[in-house]
């Protein structure tokens, strides 16, 4: 997008009372054909729920949330409590680390720190057709669920796994652990299969809206593109439910009334660090509306990690569903923490995914450029308007449906030498500027002979050799991303990018575009964000 409480502590508290009367058994495992995992818990009398919490090749300490967390609320006709996951592919030697929670006669019992390893020869079971679907990992145990469990009996199973030798844990605890297990890279004595020692340096699975990780930008500046939204911290526009983050655009008039757009005064300066305006460019902190120059007609959210997390080199993975709705513009992207090489685009920008929300939007050649198309882009150049992004840009179409109809995985692998972008684990763009770096890769030495090379003497990947932070936002409209050459159906684009009243023209056409914003379908929905160090 171009620019000018810990749950484990709650579980431990609520599960602290030991109650005898039921021993949690180990489930039986089998491999599904053509791929997948089946876990089956025996059909004991009195059982009303079985919860499987598990990760593949990553040790789970105690009641730590797993990669997959699934509640089975009813048994099969054979009486077993069965969970089948056809989204994973296991091979001989892979280990499933897991723990099991069972509700028996109204009380909760758990068996923790278990593991099962795929044998060298394994019998496969054909998965029922109804289960041959992609499983979205369930969120960890929620407050509502924990509140229904009055007590838990913890049992240990002979040969059931236990804590791996040398596991110091994320806090450096455990026998022989050291504080160096707190951060990557860890000492060799640490357990290299668990975060952060396995390289996982950032993760959010959105059990809540974690303000220790994310900061809301507060500005009406329009992101350098005179976009039509204002960004603020409001639960109408950014919230978490059932392990998913929603960033949803709404009408400013719903908040302040229609007359506010033409006669109101927007003051976003704030009075404390938590609510201060974050961007004053283009009158972003304070502006007044008039009949021709209305205030931002849309409210939305833009979340960033600039003050909490940044990184250089690594692997980023985000699972998200894009918003559907005319003129909605979501983005998941990276900006430099420090402008080491100067202002945009000299210090770079990395757009992991951008999408236009329109369902019937076409370019001048008749190609669809709406919700069924995504793009990945790198921006770089000595100064505006010199920008070599066209050499580092790609688009792809959804293989089925649209990017707004289901979740997709968007990824980036960033090394010292190159950057590779992925869609659903398939490479879509690989960028290696060569030994002479982006200056020659962009032909700036020929096209701008009088310009200075801001990356002179730096590494070959400069400006992408500095720390970057994460941004997720939903913009609307603007005078850049939606070309005037685009054809929209069943009505034309209601504003011109050259018009001094673009926002007003857009607002006056709300009877055309607003009906395409169908509730939470118009929201960017993010299942998780993960970053691993190289």
XYZ file of C-alpha atoms in Angstrom:
534
model
C 0.000 0.000 0.000
C 1.986 3.024 -1.225
C 2.863 5.639 1.441
C 4.192 9.297 0.870
C -3.629 -11.978 29.728
C -2.076 -15.080 29.275
C -4.596 -17.833 28.668
C -2.287 -20.413 30.236
C -2.404 -18.607 33.605
C -6.212 -18.606 33.529
C -6.259 -22.302 32.712
C -3.834 -23.090 35.534
C -5.956 -21.157 38.016
C -9.252 -22.760 37.076
C -7.769 -26.209 36.737
C -5.881 -26.184 40.034
C -8.261 -28.395 42.042
C -7.467 -32.102 41.776
C -10.514 -34.334 41.587
C -10.320 -38.104 41.557
C -12.744 -40.381 39.779
C -11.738 -40.541 36.109
C -8.477 -41.245 34.308
C -8.062 -39.664 30.896
C -6.962 -42.275 28.386
C -4.771 -41.867 25.354
C -6.615 -41.748 22.018
C -5.818 -44.105 19.176
C -4.191 -42.621 16.090
C -4.362 -43.542 12.425
C -3.304 -41.943 9.154
C -6.016 -41.090 6.638
C -5.802 -41.665 2.892
C -4.855 -39.717 0.787
C -3.659 -37.577 3.707
C -4.707 -36.572 7.176
C -4.812 -37.632 10.814
C -7.520 -39.432 12.804
C -7.723 -39.316 16.610
C -10.303 -41.467 18.389
C -11.102 -41.396 22.109
C -12.971 -44.410 23.591
C -16.703 -44.110 24.197
C -16.747 -44.117 28.005
C -20.030 -43.641 29.837
C -20.463 -40.171 31.320
C -18.275 -38.365 28.765
C -19.935 -35.280 27.258
C -16.971 -33.581 25.509
C -13.448 -34.465 24.387
C -10.989 -31.696 23.406
C -7.833 -32.472 21.428
C -5.019 -29.903 21.526
C -2.070 -30.792 19.312
C 0.863 -29.603 17.242
C 2.990 -31.327 14.633
C 6.678 -31.664 15.601
C 6.357 -28.941 18.240
C 6.344 -29.918 21.919
C 3.379 -28.712 24.017
C 4.166 -27.970 27.657
C 1.256 -28.467 30.067
C -1.956 -26.978 28.703
C -0.269 -24.759 26.129
C -2.514 -24.045 23.127
C -1.610 -26.187 20.147
C -1.457 -25.562 16.433
C -4.883 -27.225 16.319
C -7.426 -27.038 19.174
C -10.659 -28.917 18.582
C -13.707 -29.650 20.763
C -15.585 -32.848 19.868
C -19.079 -32.447 21.294
C -20.743 -35.672 20.175
C -19.593 -39.274 19.611
C -19.855 -41.320 16.419
C -22.394 -44.088 16.024
C -19.724 -46.458 17.359
C -19.525 -44.394 20.538
C -16.013 -43.027 19.917
C -15.130 -39.348 20.101
C -13.412 -38.813 16.756
C -11.493 -35.900 15.253
C -10.215 -36.071 11.664
C -7.973 -33.442 10.058
C -7.437 -33.889 6.313
C -5.527 -30.606 5.948
C -2.220 -32.004 7.200
C 0.189 -34.432 5.569
C 2.269 -36.631 7.880
C 5.262 -38.835 7.094
C 7.099 -41.516 8.986
C 8.922 -40.044 11.976
C 6.660 -37.004 12.385
C 5.508 -36.544 15.981
C 2.128 -35.332 17.175
C 2.522 -33.586 20.538
C -0.824 -33.288 22.287
C -2.931 -33.102 25.417
C -6.521 -34.225 25.976
C -9.306 -32.649 28.034
C -12.384 -34.747 28.868
C -15.622 -33.597 30.496
C -16.879 -36.557 32.528
C -20.038 -36.279 34.646
C -19.738 -32.496 34.545
C -16.110 -32.356 35.708
C -13.015 -31.690 33.628
C -9.976 -34.014 33.505
C -6.803 -33.661 31.480
C -3.831 -35.750 30.382
C -0.943 -33.539 29.274
C 2.427 -33.657 27.536
C 1.649 -36.691 25.405
C 3.053 -37.603 22.016
C 2.524 -40.041 19.152
C 5.065 -40.678 16.418
C 4.106 -41.853 12.941
C 5.606 -45.348 12.541
C 7.661 -46.439 9.554
C 4.851 -48.705 8.413
C 1.395 -47.405 9.055
C -2.043 -48.598 8.021
C -4.130 -45.890 6.402
C -7.855 -45.298 6.703
C -9.820 -43.730 3.849
C -11.346 -40.437 4.937
C -15.111 -40.038 4.436
C -15.852 -37.644 1.519
C -17.579 -35.232 3.889
C -14.317 -34.787 5.781
C -12.088 -34.126 2.778
C -12.066 -30.426 3.431
C -9.511 -27.977 4.693
C -9.611 -27.667 8.469
C -9.112 -24.184 9.820
C -7.176 -24.532 13.099
C -9.553 -23.831 15.965
C -8.709 -21.148 18.518
C -7.234 -22.156 21.871
C -9.445 -22.767 24.918
C -11.678 -19.748 25.476
C -12.818 -18.046 28.663
C -16.409 -19.206 28.102
C -15.347 -22.823 27.802
C -13.041 -22.739 30.819
C -15.793 -21.316 32.984
C -17.844 -24.482 32.454
C -15.087 -26.717 33.836
C -15.117 -26.713 37.672
C -12.070 -28.931 38.188
C -9.539 -31.074 36.373
C -7.750 -34.269 37.304
C -4.248 -34.402 35.786
C -3.015 -37.892 34.966
C 0.256 -39.134 33.621
C 0.310 -41.965 31.139
C 3.085 -44.581 31.150
C 5.382 -43.807 28.255
C 3.116 -40.928 27.294
C 5.839 -38.521 26.375
C 6.387 -36.034 29.172
C 8.587 -32.981 28.869
C 11.391 -33.403 26.378
C 14.896 -33.552 27.869
C 16.596 -30.202 27.990
C 13.361 -28.208 27.614
C 13.953 -24.874 29.265
C 10.593 -23.467 28.155
C 9.840 -20.015 26.857
C 10.797 -18.487 30.217
C 14.020 -20.379 30.714
C 12.395 -22.546 33.380
C 12.702 -26.255 34.008
C 15.617 -28.203 35.361
C 18.821 -26.974 33.833
C 17.042 -24.223 31.851
C 18.716 -20.859 31.228
C 17.354 -17.423 30.508
C 18.829 -17.737 27.037
C 15.760 -19.848 26.174
C 13.748 -16.610 26.243
C 14.855 -15.386 22.846
C 15.991 -16.695 19.493
C 18.677 -17.875 18.884
C 18.753 -20.161 21.937
C 21.608 -22.061 23.551
C 22.031 -25.664 22.498
C 20.704 -26.876 25.856
C 17.251 -25.461 25.058
C 14.431 -27.353 23.355
C 14.761 -26.332 19.722
C 11.273 -27.589 18.846
C 9.333 -24.916 20.752
C 9.063 -21.113 20.410
C 11.155 -19.066 20.407
C 13.948 -21.625 20.024
C 12.351 -23.043 16.868
C 12.665 -19.598 15.316
C 9.082 -18.452 15.920
C 9.695 -14.862 16.998
C 6.170 -13.450 16.603
C 2.732 -15.042 16.727
C -0.826 -13.865 17.176
C -3.742 -16.286 16.878
C -6.166 -13.569 18.043
C -7.577 -15.015 21.231
C -8.005 -11.336 22.062
C -7.038 -7.946 20.646
C -3.548 -7.778 22.125
C -2.472 -4.170 22.572
C 0.986 -5.306 23.675
C 1.480 -6.388 20.041
C -0.688 -4.037 17.978
C -1.057 -0.266 17.956
C -3.939 1.452 16.185
C -3.000 4.261 13.869
C -5.163 7.323 14.405
C -5.312 9.640 11.409
C -7.547 11.022 8.690
C -4.615 11.634 6.327
C -5.628 9.048 3.730
C -2.423 6.976 3.614
C -0.708 9.147 1.008
C -3.431 8.303 -1.533
C -6.221 10.598 -0.307
C -8.217 7.532 0.665
C -11.745 8.110 1.974
C -11.415 6.518 5.418
C -10.206 7.756 8.765
C -8.384 5.342 11.038
C -9.062 5.126 14.758
C -9.295 2.724 17.701
C -12.937 1.640 17.874
C -14.432 -1.827 18.443
C -16.908 -1.208 15.627
C -13.968 -1.275 13.215
C -11.483 -3.680 14.806
C -12.402 -6.571 17.077
C -11.709 -10.227 17.782
C -14.212 -13.076 17.901
C -13.661 -16.841 17.960
C -9.955 -16.546 17.250
C -10.322 -14.218 14.250
C -9.402 -10.540 13.938
C -11.943 -8.432 12.032
C -11.063 -5.066 10.444
C -14.350 -3.706 9.187
C -15.123 -0.381 7.469
C -18.250 1.516 8.557
C -19.946 4.803 7.666
C -18.788 7.878 9.550
C -22.372 9.149 9.357
C -23.509 6.172 11.448
C -21.264 7.468 14.214
C -21.655 11.233 13.943
C -24.684 11.814 11.672
C -24.893 12.919 8.039
C -24.507 16.633 8.762
C -21.153 16.061 10.473
C -19.505 15.352 7.119
C -20.221 18.835 5.768
C -20.213 20.949 8.926
C -18.357 19.023 11.623
C -14.820 19.334 12.956
C -12.658 16.247 13.323
C -10.061 16.465 16.101
C -7.847 13.397 16.450
C -4.978 14.994 18.355
C -5.762 13.103 21.563
C -4.533 13.750 25.078
C -2.633 10.617 26.120
C -0.141 8.256 24.447
C -2.907 5.713 23.830
C -5.143 8.023 21.799
C -2.774 10.501 20.173
C -2.957 11.142 16.451
C -0.283 9.127 14.651
C -0.187 10.949 11.299
C -0.570 14.686 10.726
C 0.330 14.656 7.022
C -2.455 15.946 4.752
C -4.366 17.386 7.709
C -4.567 13.959 9.276
C -5.018 15.086 12.883
C -7.523 17.904 12.494
C -9.832 19.000 9.697
C -13.227 20.593 9.172
C -15.946 19.605 6.745
C -17.667 21.765 4.151
C -20.281 21.259 1.451
C -17.622 20.535 -1.199
C -14.765 19.246 0.956
C -16.446 16.715 3.233
C -14.838 14.880 6.122
C -13.784 11.287 5.624
C -17.048 9.415 4.994
C -15.648 6.033 6.159
C -14.252 4.843 9.487
C -11.834 1.906 9.549
C -8.711 0.570 11.282
C -5.011 0.197 10.585
C -2.962 -1.876 13.043
C 0.832 -1.897 13.228
C 3.705 -3.326 15.300
C 6.150 -0.431 14.878
C 6.679 0.003 18.632
C 6.439 -3.657 19.643
C 7.946 -5.869 16.935
C 10.172 -5.496 13.902
C 12.539 -7.896 12.182
C 15.100 -8.301 9.420
C 15.129 -11.521 7.392
C 12.715 -14.304 8.199
C 9.542 -16.020 7.101
C 6.112 -14.396 7.426
C 2.844 -16.307 7.187
C -0.650 -14.827 7.435
C -3.928 -16.683 6.977
C -6.717 -14.297 6.064
C -9.964 -13.801 4.178
C -10.245 -10.593 2.192
C -13.239 -8.219 2.390
C -15.830 -8.194 -0.376
C -17.435 -4.866 -1.247
C -17.036 -2.172 -3.863
C -14.015 0.126 -3.456
C -12.693 -1.655 -0.328
C -8.890 -1.948 -0.324
C -7.317 -4.297 2.269
C -3.571 -4.717 2.707
C -1.134 -6.765 4.782
C 2.300 -5.251 4.399
C 5.630 -4.142 5.909
C 7.305 -0.754 6.312
C 10.813 0.086 7.597
C 11.110 0.805 11.314
C 13.806 3.354 10.506
C 14.075 5.186 7.196
C 17.743 4.298 6.923
C 17.957 5.337 3.267
C 15.575 8.300 3.280
C 11.880 8.940 2.715
C 9.527 6.731 0.723
C 10.309 4.809 -1.427
C 14.070 4.980 -0.764
C 13.789 2.864 2.396
C 11.411 0.364 0.798
C 7.950 -1.109 1.242
C 6.870 -4.763 1.129
C 3.233 -5.510 0.235
C 2.547 -9.148 1.049
C -1.035 -8.941 -0.237
C -3.383 -6.277 -1.570
C -6.847 -6.822 -3.017
C -9.695 -4.749 -4.455
C -13.054 -5.769 -3.007
C -15.216 -5.204 -6.109
C -16.864 -8.294 -7.573
C -17.094 -6.920 -11.139
C -14.108 -4.661 -11.774
C -12.121 -4.839 -15.029
C -9.071 -3.096 -16.458
C -8.886 -1.559 -19.930
C -8.045 -4.969 -21.427
C -11.065 -6.621 -19.863
C -9.105 -8.478 -17.185
C -10.758 -8.867 -13.810
C -8.948 -6.799 -11.158
C -11.411 -7.219 -8.304
C -11.833 -9.632 -5.412
C -10.742 -12.665 -7.443
C -7.256 -11.154 -7.945
C -4.518 -10.518 -5.358
C -1.207 -8.748 -5.724
C 2.218 -8.752 -4.061
C 4.597 -5.827 -4.565
C 7.893 -4.333 -3.426
C 8.331 -0.547 -3.667
C 11.838 0.933 -3.946
C 13.533 3.886 -5.591
C 15.849 6.817 -4.801
C 12.961 9.264 -4.368
C 9.392 9.846 -5.482
C 8.376 9.449 -8.280
C 11.283 7.124 -9.161
C 9.858 3.757 -8.082
C 10.867 0.401 -9.528
C 7.854 -1.504 -8.229
C 6.817 -2.749 -11.689
C 9.857 -5.063 -11.693
C 8.858 -6.537 -8.333
C 5.104 -6.971 -8.691
C 2.860 -9.920 -9.436
C -0.838 -10.787 -9.428
C -2.656 -14.091 -9.120
C -6.272 -15.219 -9.407
C -8.049 -17.407 -6.879
C -8.099 -21.044 -7.997
C -11.675 -21.403 -6.725
C -14.162 -18.765 -5.647
C -12.583 -15.465 -4.670
C -10.138 -14.254 -2.054
C -13.179 -13.025 -0.149
C -15.015 -16.366 -0.114
C -12.490 -18.387 1.879
C -9.283 -18.102 3.886
C -5.951 -18.178 2.048
C -2.373 -18.269 3.260
C -0.090 -15.371 2.261
C 3.637 -15.758 2.837
C 7.052 -14.152 2.427
C 10.517 -15.690 2.805
C 13.152 -12.994 3.228
C 16.873 -13.844 3.169
C 20.062 -11.818 2.824
C 20.019 -12.400 -0.931
C 16.406 -12.553 -2.092
C 12.721 -12.283 -1.291
C 10.119 -14.888 -2.241
C 6.355 -14.429 -2.014
C 3.875 -17.275 -1.623
C 0.160 -17.851 -2.059
C -1.128 -20.998 -0.316
C 2.479 -22.267 -0.112
C 3.005 -21.832 -3.888
C 5.752 -19.458 -4.998
C 4.348 -16.521 -6.965
C 7.244 -14.016 -6.996
C 11.011 -14.343 -6.469
C 13.170 -11.219 -6.354
C 16.978 -11.299 -6.503
C 18.423 -7.954 -7.663
C 21.852 -9.407 -8.443
C 25.236 -8.485 -7.022
C 24.898 -4.787 -7.980
C 21.653 -4.401 -6.061
C 18.453 -2.545 -6.773
C 20.179 0.541 -8.220
C 21.126 -1.298 -11.399
C 18.193 -3.711 -11.159
C 15.900 -0.691 -11.521
C 18.032 0.871 -14.325
C 18.287 4.041 -12.260
C 21.934 4.376 -13.308
C 20.620 4.859 -16.867
C 17.178 6.386 -16.370
C 18.207 8.875 -13.651
C 21.951 9.536 -14.209
C 21.854 12.696 -12.087
C 20.274 10.996 -9.086
C 22.319 9.825 -6.133
C 22.274 6.155 -5.215
C 20.926 6.042 -1.623
C 22.097 2.415 -1.251
C 25.727 3.042 -2.261
C 28.013 0.820 -0.179
C 25.122 -1.142 1.383
C 24.279 -4.804 0.858
C 22.880 -6.125 -2.422
C 19.334 -6.254 -0.966
C 19.285 -2.632 0.250
C 16.877 -1.068 1.086
C 15.497 -4.443 2.210
C 18.357 -5.075 4.615
C 16.862 -3.191 7.546
C 14.204 -3.974 10.153
C 10.580 -3.784 8.992
C 7.334 -3.893 10.979
C 3.888 -5.346 10.181
C 0.774 -3.406 9.128
C -2.770 -4.662 8.498
C -5.480 -2.264 7.375
C -8.637 -1.768 5.347
C -8.712 1.370 3.208
C -11.532 2.571 0.946
C -11.262 4.341 -2.399
C -8.661 7.042 -2.829
C -7.149 8.677 -5.875
C -4.556 6.077 -6.824
C -5.316 2.357 -6.469
C -8.611 2.373 -8.394
C -7.689 3.601 -11.880
C -10.059 5.829 -13.832
C -9.552 3.358 -16.695
C -11.260 0.581 -14.741
C -14.781 -0.509 -15.666
C -17.063 -1.379 -12.780
C -20.410 -3.152 -13.113
C -23.323 -2.640 -12.842
C -22.450 1.062 -12.330
C -19.449 3.194 -13.212
C -16.772 4.346 -10.814
C -18.459 7.323 -9.113
C -15.431 9.624 -8.786
C -12.438 10.745 -10.834
C -8.949 10.558 -9.384
C -8.376 14.111 -10.609
C -11.546 15.527 -9.052
C -11.151 18.016 -6.155
C -14.411 16.596 -4.768
C -13.531 12.889 -5.068
C -14.664 12.021 -1.524
C -17.945 13.875 -1.987
C -18.605 12.204 -5.340
C -17.951 8.824 -3.741
C -20.257 9.586 -0.806
C -23.055 10.809 -3.046
C -23.042 7.410 -4.802
C -23.475 5.428 -1.558
C -26.806 4.008 -2.741
C -24.784 2.171 -5.400
C -21.760 0.850 -3.472
C -22.968 0.516 0.110
C -25.397 -2.358 -0.652
C -22.358 -4.421 -1.734
C -20.942 -4.202 1.822
C -22.640 -7.203 3.373
C -21.919 -7.141 7.103
C -18.742 -8.970 8.109
C -18.169 -10.062 4.509
C -16.884 -6.502 4.114
C -14.255 -7.063 6.841
C -10.678 -8.259 6.534
C -10.620 -11.435 8.630
C -7.248 -12.644 9.932
C -6.862 -16.075 11.500
C -3.190 -15.786 12.485
C 0.076 -13.945 11.900
C 3.396 -15.760 12.412
C 7.013 -14.756 11.832
C 10.020 -17.093 12.010
C 13.631 -15.965 12.053
C 15.963 -17.396 9.419
